[in-house]
mmCIF file of C-alpha atoms in Angstrom:
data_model
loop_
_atom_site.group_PDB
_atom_site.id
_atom_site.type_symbol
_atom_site.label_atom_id
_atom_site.label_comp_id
_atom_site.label_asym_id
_atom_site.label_seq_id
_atom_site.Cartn_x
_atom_site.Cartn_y
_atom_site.Cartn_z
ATOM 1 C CA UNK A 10 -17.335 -6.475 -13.872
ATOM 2 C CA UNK A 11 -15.825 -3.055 -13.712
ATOM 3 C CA UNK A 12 -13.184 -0.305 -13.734
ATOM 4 C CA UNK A 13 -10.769 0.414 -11.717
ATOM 5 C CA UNK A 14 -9.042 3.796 -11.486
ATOM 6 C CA UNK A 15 -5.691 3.844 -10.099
ATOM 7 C CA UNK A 16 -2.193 5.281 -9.374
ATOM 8 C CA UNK A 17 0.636 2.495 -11.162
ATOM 9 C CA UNK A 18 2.878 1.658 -9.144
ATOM 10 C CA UNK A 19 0.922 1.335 -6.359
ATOM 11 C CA UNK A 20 -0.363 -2.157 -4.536
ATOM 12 C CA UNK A 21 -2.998 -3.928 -6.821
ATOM 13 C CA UNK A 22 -6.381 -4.576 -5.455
ATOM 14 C CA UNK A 23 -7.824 -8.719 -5.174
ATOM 15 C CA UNK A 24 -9.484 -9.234 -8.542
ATOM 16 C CA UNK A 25 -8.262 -5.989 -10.350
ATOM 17 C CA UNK A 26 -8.113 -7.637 -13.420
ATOM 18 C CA UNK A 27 -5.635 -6.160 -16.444
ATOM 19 C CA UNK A 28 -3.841 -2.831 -15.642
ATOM 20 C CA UNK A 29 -3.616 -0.400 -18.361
ATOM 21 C CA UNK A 30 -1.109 2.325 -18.400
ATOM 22 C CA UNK A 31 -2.810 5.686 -19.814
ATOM 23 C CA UNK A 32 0.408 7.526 -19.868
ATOM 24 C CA UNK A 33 2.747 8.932 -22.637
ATOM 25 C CA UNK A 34 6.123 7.526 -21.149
ATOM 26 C CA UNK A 35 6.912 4.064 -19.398
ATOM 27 C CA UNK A 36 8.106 4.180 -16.358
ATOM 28 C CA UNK A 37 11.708 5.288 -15.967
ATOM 29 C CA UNK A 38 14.207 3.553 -14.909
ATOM 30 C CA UNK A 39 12.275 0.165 -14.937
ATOM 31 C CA UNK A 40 13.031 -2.799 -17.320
ATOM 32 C CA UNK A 41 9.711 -3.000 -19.900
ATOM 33 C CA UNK A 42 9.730 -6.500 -18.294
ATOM 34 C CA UNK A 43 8.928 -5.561 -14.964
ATOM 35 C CA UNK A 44 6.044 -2.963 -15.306
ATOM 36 C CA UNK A 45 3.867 -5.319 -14.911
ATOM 37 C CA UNK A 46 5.807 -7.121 -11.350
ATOM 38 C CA UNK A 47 5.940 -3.900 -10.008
ATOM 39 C CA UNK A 48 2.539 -2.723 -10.446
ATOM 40 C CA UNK A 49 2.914 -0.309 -13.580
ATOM 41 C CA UNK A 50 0.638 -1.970 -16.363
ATOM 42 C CA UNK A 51 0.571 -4.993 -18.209
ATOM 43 C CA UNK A 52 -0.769 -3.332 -21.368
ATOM 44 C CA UNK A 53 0.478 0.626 -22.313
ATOM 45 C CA UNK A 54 -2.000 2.482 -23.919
ATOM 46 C CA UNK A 55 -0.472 5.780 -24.588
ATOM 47 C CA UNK A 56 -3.412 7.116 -26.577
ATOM 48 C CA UNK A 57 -5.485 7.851 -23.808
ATOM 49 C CA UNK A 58 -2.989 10.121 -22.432
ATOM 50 C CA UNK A 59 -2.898 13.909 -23.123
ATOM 51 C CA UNK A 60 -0.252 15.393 -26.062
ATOM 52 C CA UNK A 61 3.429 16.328 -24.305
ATOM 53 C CA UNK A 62 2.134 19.863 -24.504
ATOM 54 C CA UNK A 63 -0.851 18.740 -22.663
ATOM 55 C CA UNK A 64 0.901 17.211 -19.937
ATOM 56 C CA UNK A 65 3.304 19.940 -19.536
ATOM 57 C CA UNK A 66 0.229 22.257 -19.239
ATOM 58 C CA UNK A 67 -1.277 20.519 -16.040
ATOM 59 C CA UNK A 68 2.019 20.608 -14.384
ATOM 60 C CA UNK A 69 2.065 23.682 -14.511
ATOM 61 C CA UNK A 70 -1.562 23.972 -13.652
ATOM 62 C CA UNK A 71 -1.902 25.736 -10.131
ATOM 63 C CA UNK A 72 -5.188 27.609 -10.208
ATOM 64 C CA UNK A 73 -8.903 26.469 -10.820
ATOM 65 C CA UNK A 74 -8.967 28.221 -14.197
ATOM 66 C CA UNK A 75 -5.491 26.969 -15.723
ATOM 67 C CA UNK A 76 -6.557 23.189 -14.179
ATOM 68 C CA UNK A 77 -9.838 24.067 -16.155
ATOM 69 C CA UNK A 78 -8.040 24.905 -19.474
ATOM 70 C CA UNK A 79 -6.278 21.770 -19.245
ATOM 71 C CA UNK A 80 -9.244 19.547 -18.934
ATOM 72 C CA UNK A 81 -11.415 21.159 -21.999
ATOM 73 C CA UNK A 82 -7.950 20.789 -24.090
ATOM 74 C CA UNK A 83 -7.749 17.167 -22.763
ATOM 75 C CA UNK A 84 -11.188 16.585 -23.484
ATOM 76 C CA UNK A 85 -10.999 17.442 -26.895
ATOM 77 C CA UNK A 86 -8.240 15.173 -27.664
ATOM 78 C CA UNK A 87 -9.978 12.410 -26.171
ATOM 79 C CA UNK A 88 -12.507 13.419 -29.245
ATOM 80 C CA UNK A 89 -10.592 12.289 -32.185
ATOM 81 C CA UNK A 90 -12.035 8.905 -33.434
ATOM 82 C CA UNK A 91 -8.717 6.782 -32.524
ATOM 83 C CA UNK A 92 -9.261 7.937 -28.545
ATOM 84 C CA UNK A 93 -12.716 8.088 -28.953
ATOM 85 C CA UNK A 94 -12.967 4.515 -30.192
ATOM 86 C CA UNK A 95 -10.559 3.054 -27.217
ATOM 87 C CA UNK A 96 -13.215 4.897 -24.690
ATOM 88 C CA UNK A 97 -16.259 3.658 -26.616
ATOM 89 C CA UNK A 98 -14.254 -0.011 -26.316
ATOM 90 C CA UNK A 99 -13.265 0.310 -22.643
ATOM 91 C CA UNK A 100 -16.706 1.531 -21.923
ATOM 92 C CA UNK A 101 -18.331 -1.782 -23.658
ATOM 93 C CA UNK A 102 -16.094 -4.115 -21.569
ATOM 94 C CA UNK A 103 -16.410 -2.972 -18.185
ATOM 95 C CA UNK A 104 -19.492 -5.302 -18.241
ATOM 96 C CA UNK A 105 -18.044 -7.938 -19.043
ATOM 97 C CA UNK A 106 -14.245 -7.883 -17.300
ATOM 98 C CA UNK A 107 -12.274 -6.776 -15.095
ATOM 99 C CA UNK A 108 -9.786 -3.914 -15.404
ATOM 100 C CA UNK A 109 -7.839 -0.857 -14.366
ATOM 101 C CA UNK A 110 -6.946 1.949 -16.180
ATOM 102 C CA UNK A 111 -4.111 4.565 -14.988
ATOM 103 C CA UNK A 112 -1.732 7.116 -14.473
ATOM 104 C CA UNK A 113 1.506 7.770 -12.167
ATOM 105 C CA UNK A 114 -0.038 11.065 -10.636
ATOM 106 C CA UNK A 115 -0.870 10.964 -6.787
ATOM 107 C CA UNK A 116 -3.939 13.159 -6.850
ATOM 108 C CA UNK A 117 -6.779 11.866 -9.110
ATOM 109 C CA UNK A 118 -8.731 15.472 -9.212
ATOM 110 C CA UNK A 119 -5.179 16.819 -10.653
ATOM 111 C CA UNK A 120 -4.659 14.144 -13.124
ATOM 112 C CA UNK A 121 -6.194 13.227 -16.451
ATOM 113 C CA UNK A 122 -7.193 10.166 -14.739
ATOM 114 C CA UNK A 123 -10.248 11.935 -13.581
ATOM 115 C CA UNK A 124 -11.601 13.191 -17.229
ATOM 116 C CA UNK A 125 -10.768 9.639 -18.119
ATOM 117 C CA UNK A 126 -13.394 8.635 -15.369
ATOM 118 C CA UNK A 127 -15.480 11.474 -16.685
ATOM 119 C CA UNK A 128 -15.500 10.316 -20.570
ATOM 120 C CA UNK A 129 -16.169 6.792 -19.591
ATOM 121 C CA UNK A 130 -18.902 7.140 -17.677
ATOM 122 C CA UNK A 131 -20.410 9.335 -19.924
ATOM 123 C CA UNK A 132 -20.342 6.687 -22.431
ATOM 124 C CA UNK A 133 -22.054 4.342 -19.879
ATOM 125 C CA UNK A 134 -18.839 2.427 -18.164
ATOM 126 C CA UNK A 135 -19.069 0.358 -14.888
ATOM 127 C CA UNK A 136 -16.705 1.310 -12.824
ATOM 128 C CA UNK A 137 -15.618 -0.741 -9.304
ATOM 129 C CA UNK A 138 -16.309 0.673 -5.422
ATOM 130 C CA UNK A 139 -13.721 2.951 -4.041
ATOM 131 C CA UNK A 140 -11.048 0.712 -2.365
ATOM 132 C CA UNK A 141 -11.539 -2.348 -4.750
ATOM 133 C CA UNK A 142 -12.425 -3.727 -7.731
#
């Protein structure tokens, strides 16, 4: 039992489990009835992704220090008790299911994705081997 990090809309892996969009906007372009067909998410979960601001901000990120900036403001969203809650949830059943949890970025390091990875595990999560779940 474990978590999967991933990139939606890419190829699920055998026994991924549930796939849970962390993102503030559904995908564009795509009928809300085929996120799930075409490897977006099957559940949205918008509160585990970072304030518009927030998002604009690591767009725009291109230096260590600015990427850096991002991630402390990130993190302390992820501190109010509604997004601290879903972590301390998510956390709790990754030993007992199966699921992923992601974002439509490419590069994990450059993606909230990876403080996501960072909060959960702090908080004790299981999380799946590279390459599959």
């Amino acid at each position: 039992m474990a978590i999967s990090v991933v990139q939606l809309g890419s190829p699920r892996a055998k026994g991924e489990g549930v796939r849970i969009g962390t993102v503030r906007r559904p995908p564009r372009g795509v009928p809300k009835e085929e996120f799930s067909s075409r490897n977006y998410y099957d559940v949205w979960l918008p509160v585990l992704s970072p304030s518009q601001a927030l998002v604009t901000e690591a767009k725009a990120a291109t230096t260590d220090a600015e990427w850096a900036a991002f991630v402390s403001s990130f993190t302390k969203e992820m501190k109010v008790p509604e997004a601290s809650h879903v972590l301390d949830l998510l956390a709790t059943l990754s030993h007992a299911s199966h699921f992923s949890i992601g974002c439509y970025c490419e590069n994990e390091k450059h993606c909230h994705r990876s403080v996501l990875r960072r909060l959960l595990e702090e908080r004790g999560a299981a999380f799946a081997a590279e390459g599959c779940a």
